[in-house]
Amino acid sequence: MNNPYLKRLRKQFIFVMMFIVIAFLMLIFGFQYFATRKFYLEDSTEALSMALQDDRGWEKKEGLTPPPSDFEGIDRGQEMHMRVPVIVAEVSSDRQVSVIRNNFFFIEEEEDAGSLALLAFDSEDETGTLEDYSFRYKKQTEQDGSVKVALMDISNEKNQLSALIKRSVIIISSVTVLLFIISLFLSRQVLKPVAKAWEDQKRFVADASHELKTPLTVILSNTDMVIRSGDEQSPKNKRRLDNIRSESERMKELVNELLDIARGDVDDKKIIREKTDISELLLDELLTWEPVCYDAKRELDSDVEENISIMGDSTKLKKIIGILMDNAVKYSIDNTKIFVRLKKEQGKAHLSVEDVGYPISEEEKKAIFDRFYRADKSREETAGYGLGLSIAESLVKEHNGKIWVDSVPDEGERRSVNTFHVLI
């Protein structure tokens, strides 16, 4: 993909794809983080509230939990919260601290527990955290004016949240690298049709310009010679005027074919579908082609099954038949037969036009329906622009059908039986 526009489009595709996935992952992990944090906050706040409401004032015991007898009349949920290690202290109005409960083995001194209670007492918020000490507190004002303070260790909570962030960063980073590699591959695959369309368009414009250049050059040169001669009635100038008319007709034909292609590319209107007797339509068209085949030294034969009807546009169906017949006449060998067959197959109409011409290779079979494509052997020998089969393919697709070509060797490698099939 050397085209700068396609490179830019590829980068945009990768950026958008990665942005969407990374934003989605961040949203998921962000929700998980804040949900976990909220759970810890609510759970610890409830435990602190229960600790403040417990007036039994039991002291620190071995194993960090009170004996079972202390939980008589308490449900299991309350029991789980009561088992959470906390410090409960009462601070008087003159800042005297009385430690009521201390379940922490690493806080042996009552002065240390009292210091933590004073820090919570001095804070303005009723509930908060002492970040430097990793403690969460909750205060409750008593009737005698003293303040009861409950504190609990949240270092494990911080560790869990920190570990969650680290895991999220690792996962998002890993997914980002993997997604970038996948996006590089997918972007190339996704943009292949765009790249092909771009190259087809460039080739189409170049070929159209080339085909238009020749008749325009002939027209302009002959016109200049007629003007310079000053005698429009001379035999030479009459031939020049004939050349001008001939090349003008040729250019008109090309422009009309280009317009047909352009309409097929941009016109998204549905075709006119009506019940059409394609057997009768084909026989009528073949009558008009009999003299053409005779003049071109071709024998025309047919095998048309009667009363085959399809839903389609009769005008466009005639165009398809005309293109296939014109192609058969132009590219077949003199004194050979063109055989047209129509039969009903799997509920559809199967039209085939068979002629004897030059062999068509497998590569040419793939390219023969491309715009302006003509086999090298026929390019110099046969008039035309290589647009007919491309137009036929477009018209067949409008009818939800398919078109293809078969080529079977006949009398050696110099000639073959070429058959174009249309299934509508």
XYZ file of C-alpha atoms in Angstrom:
424
model
C 0.000 0.000 0.000
C 2.180 2.822 -1.297
C -0.734 5.197 -1.706
C -0.515 7.944 0.978
C -4.308 8.107 1.304
C -4.533 4.375 1.959
C -1.668 4.594 4.463
C -3.526 7.370 6.279
C -6.736 5.338 6.203
C -4.877 2.324 7.573
C -3.459 4.373 10.446
C -6.918 5.737 11.222
C -8.345 2.220 11.212
C -5.670 0.994 13.652
C -6.121 4.056 15.893
C -9.912 3.771 16.009
C -9.824 0.025 16.631
C -7.278 0.331 19.446
C -9.032 3.351 20.956
C -12.370 1.540 21.134
C -10.944 -1.636 22.682
C -8.648 0.171 25.149
C -11.434 2.557 26.174
C -13.725 -0.434 26.697
C -11.115 -2.237 28.833
C -10.439 0.896 30.872
C -14.157 1.321 31.428
C -14.462 -2.276 32.658
C -11.433 -2.116 34.970
C -12.394 1.357 36.157
C -15.848 0.118 37.085
C -14.310 -2.894 38.836
C -11.884 -0.670 40.766
C -14.495 1.824 41.971
C -16.989 -0.948 42.752
C -14.343 -2.757 44.856
C -13.334 0.473 46.544
C -16.959 1.289 47.348
C -17.475 -2.198 48.764
C -14.446 -1.847 51.050
C -15.596 1.603 52.184
C -19.152 0.518 52.949
C -18.014 -2.677 54.645
C -15.457 -0.937 56.849
C -17.858 1.925 57.688
C -20.458 -0.603 58.814
C -17.864 -2.408 60.938
C -16.847 0.891 62.547
C -20.499 1.773 63.233
C -21.034 -1.576 64.955
C -17.873 -1.086 66.982
C -19.154 2.313 68.164
C -22.500 0.792 69.185
C -20.912 -2.041 71.178
C -20.864 -0.943 74.823
C -19.480 -4.107 76.388
C -15.938 -2.731 76.362
C -14.065 -6.021 76.175
C -10.318 -5.780 76.132
C -7.792 -7.232 73.724
C -7.652 -11.023 73.973
C -5.387 -13.675 72.526
C -6.221 -14.525 68.882
C -7.532 -11.008 68.196
C -11.205 -12.020 68.672
C -13.473 -12.188 71.717
C -14.792 -15.499 72.982
C -18.018 -16.840 71.424
C -20.011 -15.964 74.519
C -19.552 -12.277 73.716
C -21.683 -12.673 70.551
C -24.852 -14.055 72.085
C -27.922 -12.469 70.459
C -25.946 -11.156 67.434
C -26.681 -12.377 63.898
C -23.938 -13.822 61.664
C -23.500 -10.620 59.636
C -22.986 -8.582 62.761
C -20.685 -11.275 64.153
C -18.421 -11.078 61.076
C -18.168 -7.315 61.460
C -17.543 -7.602 65.216
C -14.599 -9.896 64.486
C -12.864 -7.114 62.474
C -9.894 -5.750 64.520
C -10.617 -2.178 65.633
C -9.563 0.432 68.156
C -12.357 2.095 70.115
C -11.514 5.067 72.297
C -13.403 7.847 74.066
C -12.000 11.377 73.977
C -13.295 13.875 76.518
C -13.746 17.556 75.888
C -10.386 18.232 77.583
C -8.670 15.757 75.183
C -8.316 12.963 77.684
C -8.281 9.610 75.910
C -9.683 6.415 77.288
C -9.014 3.303 75.163
C -12.058 1.046 75.353
C -11.002 -1.620 72.834
C -7.779 -2.505 71.070
C -7.588 -5.633 68.896
C -4.218 -4.917 67.264
C -1.289 -6.942 68.421
C 1.165 -4.529 66.813
C -0.172 -1.589 68.853
C 0.885 -2.594 72.331
C 1.041 0.791 74.005
C -2.169 2.510 74.999
C -0.466 5.810 74.199
C -0.134 4.781 70.530
C -3.816 3.861 70.307
C -4.701 7.114 72.081
C -2.562 9.118 69.639
C -4.445 7.652 66.702
C -7.741 8.447 68.412
C -6.635 12.071 68.950
C -5.695 12.435 65.280
C -9.171 11.279 64.305
C -10.690 13.524 66.993
C -8.895 16.583 65.582
C -10.123 15.982 62.035
C -13.171 17.887 60.833
C -14.874 14.991 59.079
C -17.024 12.515 60.935
C -15.659 9.703 58.784
C -12.304 9.665 57.038
C -8.855 8.126 56.796
C -5.488 8.736 58.360
C -3.464 8.215 55.197
C -0.050 8.274 56.917
C -1.077 5.439 59.233
C -3.472 3.530 56.891
C -6.398 3.759 59.313
C -10.038 4.586 58.665
C -12.016 6.211 61.464
C -15.556 7.059 62.405
C -16.601 9.432 65.217
C -19.725 9.561 67.316
C -20.598 12.320 69.818
C -21.931 11.045 73.158
C -24.555 12.674 75.397
C -21.955 13.852 77.915
C -20.096 15.791 75.193
C -17.286 13.279 74.759
C -16.470 11.798 71.365
C -16.270 8.097 70.775
C -13.800 7.135 68.024
C -13.473 3.808 66.220
C -10.474 3.069 63.985
C -9.609 0.117 61.766
C -6.556 -0.811 59.706
C -7.043 -0.427 55.914
C -3.521 -1.375 54.798
C -4.842 -4.663 53.364
C -7.571 -2.755 51.510
C -4.942 -0.442 49.982
C -2.809 -3.407 48.983
C -5.760 -5.111 47.322
C -6.690 -1.963 45.392
C -3.059 -1.382 44.411
C -2.760 -4.974 43.189
C -5.981 -4.527 41.206
C -4.555 -1.427 39.500
C -1.297 -3.219 38.682
C -3.144 -6.200 37.204
C -5.340 -3.871 35.157
C -2.317 -1.978 33.808
C -0.547 -5.243 32.902
C -3.659 -6.629 31.182
C -4.374 -3.404 29.282
C -0.714 -3.095 28.204
C -0.589 -6.711 27.033
C -3.880 -6.379 25.167
C -2.679 -3.104 23.592
C 0.466 -4.748 22.198
C -1.470 -7.799 20.991
C -4.215 -5.628 19.517
C -1.666 -3.493 17.671
C -0.190 -6.595 16.022
C -3.655 -7.913 15.127
C -4.722 -4.470 13.847
C -1.722 -4.327 11.517
C -2.822 -7.605 9.949
C -6.553 -6.841 9.917
C -6.088 -3.344 8.507
C -4.221 -4.773 5.523
C -6.946 -7.370 4.930
C -9.812 -4.896 5.408
C -8.284 -2.319 3.077
C -7.483 -4.785 0.296
C -10.840 -4.151 -1.472
C -10.294 -0.382 -1.078
C -6.788 -0.664 -2.514
C -8.082 -2.752 -5.419
C -10.877 -0.249 -6.088
C -8.326 2.562 -6.025
C -6.060 0.775 -8.495
C -9.047 -0.097 -10.698
C -10.097 3.529 -10.725
C -6.593 4.701 -11.651
C -6.397 2.120 -14.436
C -9.908 3.016 -15.582
C -9.061 6.729 -15.863
C -5.748 5.995 -17.577
C -7.313 3.562 -20.070
C -10.263 5.870 -20.767
C -7.881 8.764 -21.391
C -5.801 6.606 -23.707
C -8.836 5.397 -25.668
C -10.214 8.929 -26.004
C -6.861 10.369 -27.012
C -6.645 8.506 -30.352
C -9.972 9.610 -31.891
C -9.505 13.151 -30.610
C -6.059 13.331 -32.219
C -7.444 12.079 -35.546
C -10.356 14.532 -35.404
C -8.157 17.524 -34.584
C -5.453 16.732 -37.157
C -7.971 16.129 -39.958
C -9.882 19.283 -39.025
C -6.678 21.353 -39.121
C -5.768 19.969 -42.547
C -9.244 20.760 -43.926
C -9.063 24.317 -42.584
C -5.560 24.914 -43.935
C -6.425 23.577 -47.405
C -9.256 26.072 -47.883
C -11.062 23.670 -50.217
C -13.617 21.566 -48.377
C -14.888 19.876 -51.544
C -11.615 18.300 -52.651
C -11.445 14.462 -52.634
C -8.767 14.492 -49.934
C -10.783 16.751 -47.667
C -13.888 14.631 -48.202
C -11.912 11.623 -46.977
C -10.700 13.703 -44.039
C -14.274 14.669 -43.203
C -15.249 11.010 -43.404
C -12.416 10.249 -40.959
C -13.692 12.945 -38.624
C -17.199 11.504 -38.729
C -15.917 7.938 -38.251
C -13.755 8.860 -35.256
C -16.577 10.976 -33.797
C -18.906 7.972 -33.988
C -16.203 5.844 -32.384
C -15.745 8.349 -29.582
C -19.523 8.608 -29.109
C -19.678 4.829 -28.716
C -16.936 4.937 -26.093
C -18.579 7.793 -24.190
C -21.905 5.932 -24.180
C -20.227 2.817 -22.803
C -18.482 4.890 -20.135
C -21.833 6.411 -19.189
C -23.348 2.928 -18.907
C -20.569 1.922 -16.530
C -20.898 5.136 -14.525
C -24.644 4.612 -14.151
C -24.046 1.073 -12.956
C -21.534 2.330 -10.385
C -23.559 5.163 -8.871
C -27.177 4.272 -9.567
C -28.570 2.461 -6.540
C -32.143 2.467 -7.804
C -33.826 -0.908 -8.156
C -34.213 -2.190 -11.695
C -37.660 -2.496 -13.209
C -38.622 -6.111 -12.571
C -41.455 -7.536 -14.621
C -42.293 -10.967 -15.890
C -40.338 -11.358 -19.130
C -40.433 -14.249 -21.580
C -36.688 -14.467 -22.119
C -37.137 -17.255 -24.714
C -39.124 -14.971 -26.991
C -36.837 -12.016 -26.254
C -33.751 -14.069 -27.192
C -35.273 -15.366 -30.441
C -36.182 -11.812 -31.486
C -32.642 -10.619 -30.759
C -31.097 -13.502 -32.706
C -33.095 -12.513 -35.787
C -31.349 -9.123 -35.765
C -27.952 -10.789 -35.433
C -28.361 -13.237 -38.332
C -27.313 -10.731 -41.052
C -24.452 -9.474 -38.870
C -23.130 -13.018 -38.478
C -23.560 -13.673 -42.198
C -21.569 -10.552 -43.129
C -18.864 -11.543 -40.630
C -18.630 -15.058 -42.127
C -20.059 -16.718 -39.050
C -22.759 -19.374 -38.903
C -25.423 -18.713 -36.254
C -27.244 -21.647 -34.672
C -29.398 -21.887 -31.554
C -31.233 -24.207 -29.199
C -33.796 -22.178 -27.230
C -36.162 -23.827 -24.796
C -39.608 -22.255 -25.073
C -41.651 -20.381 -22.448
C -38.858 -19.569 -20.020
C -39.910 -16.528 -18.026
C -37.973 -14.560 -15.414
C -38.495 -11.385 -13.393
C -36.237 -8.812 -14.974
C -35.733 -5.667 -17.020
C -36.276 -6.528 -20.700
C -34.170 -3.582 -21.924
C -31.181 -4.626 -19.844
C -31.641 -8.279 -20.757
C -31.465 -7.304 -24.442
C -28.283 -5.383 -23.664
C -26.717 -8.492 -22.106
C -27.601 -10.627 -25.134
C -26.295 -7.950 -27.507
C -22.971 -7.685 -25.688
C -22.428 -11.461 -25.699
C -23.332 -11.720 -29.382
C -21.111 -8.762 -30.304
C -18.261 -10.327 -28.331
C -18.761 -13.677 -30.084
C -18.736 -12.080 -33.542
C -15.671 -9.932 -32.838
C -13.476 -12.536 -31.199
C -14.386 -15.706 -33.072
C -12.497 -17.110 -36.047
C -13.812 -16.742 -39.622
C -16.007 -19.526 -41.019
C -16.882 -20.941 -37.597
C -20.196 -21.397 -35.810
C -21.715 -19.308 -33.019
C -24.090 -21.434 -30.998
C -26.631 -19.901 -28.597
C -28.424 -22.065 -26.057
C -31.141 -21.235 -23.500
C -32.523 -23.720 -20.994
C -34.161 -23.756 -17.603
C -31.822 -24.861 -14.830
C -32.666 -25.022 -11.115
C -35.539 -22.610 -11.554
C -33.359 -20.082 -13.405
C -32.633 -19.226 -17.025
C -29.238 -20.450 -18.244
C -28.040 -18.597 -21.348
C -24.828 -19.648 -23.072
C -23.127 -18.183 -26.159
C -20.488 -20.455 -27.681
C -17.926 -19.548 -30.342
C -14.595 -20.786 -31.671
C -11.753 -18.365 -31.013
C -8.412 -17.966 -29.330
C -7.801 -19.927 -26.116
C -8.547 -18.072 -22.891
C -6.091 -18.791 -20.079
C -7.053 -19.092 -16.420
C -5.567 -15.649 -15.724
C -7.541 -14.135 -18.606
C -10.751 -15.734 -17.302
C -10.326 -13.734 -14.088
C -9.498 -10.482 -15.880
C -11.805 -10.707 -18.887
C -14.635 -8.877 -17.103
C -12.357 -6.011 -16.029
C -12.866 -2.659 -17.674
C -10.787 -2.014 -20.801
C -9.349 -5.532 -20.676
C -8.727 -7.210 -24.002
C -6.538 -10.209 -24.684
C -3.237 -9.301 -26.301
C -4.046 -11.340 -29.428
C -7.243 -9.423 -30.072
C -6.139 -5.941 -29.015
C -4.666 -4.992 -32.347
C -6.923 -7.101 -34.569
C -10.363 -6.233 -33.179
C -12.102 -2.892 -32.756
C -13.523 -2.159 -29.357
C -12.633 -0.882 -25.918
C -12.930 -3.888 -23.647
C -15.947 -2.418 -21.830
C -18.731 -4.688 -23.093
C -18.196 -7.650 -20.774
C -17.729 -5.332 -17.809
C -21.112 -3.751 -18.583
C -22.665 -7.204 -19.059
C -21.343 -8.338 -15.683
C -22.824 -5.240 -14.040
C -26.237 -5.849 -15.658
C -26.204 -9.541 -14.662
C -25.418 -8.615 -11.046
C -28.336 -6.189 -11.067
C -30.517 -9.238 -11.790
C -28.849 -11.153 -8.918
C -27.307 -13.516 -11.448
C -23.789 -14.586 -12.333
C -21.685 -14.659 -15.499
C -18.593 -16.702 -16.300
C -16.591 -18.095 -19.216
C -15.312 -21.563 -20.142
C -12.567 -22.271 -22.662
C -11.993 -25.786 -24.057
C -9.117 -26.485 -26.520
C -10.269 -27.325 -30.052
C -7.968 -28.757 -32.717
C -4.773 -28.120 -30.774
C -3.612 -25.092 -28.817
C -4.255 -22.487 -31.511
C -8.013 -22.315 -31.058
C -10.614 -23.231 -28.477
C -14.353 -23.343 -27.896
C -15.147 -20.361 -25.704
C -18.532 -20.284 -23.976
C -19.957 -17.380 -21.967
C -22.591 -18.417 -19.452
C -25.256 -16.272 -17.781
C -27.435 -17.678 -15.013
C -30.346 -15.417 -14.045
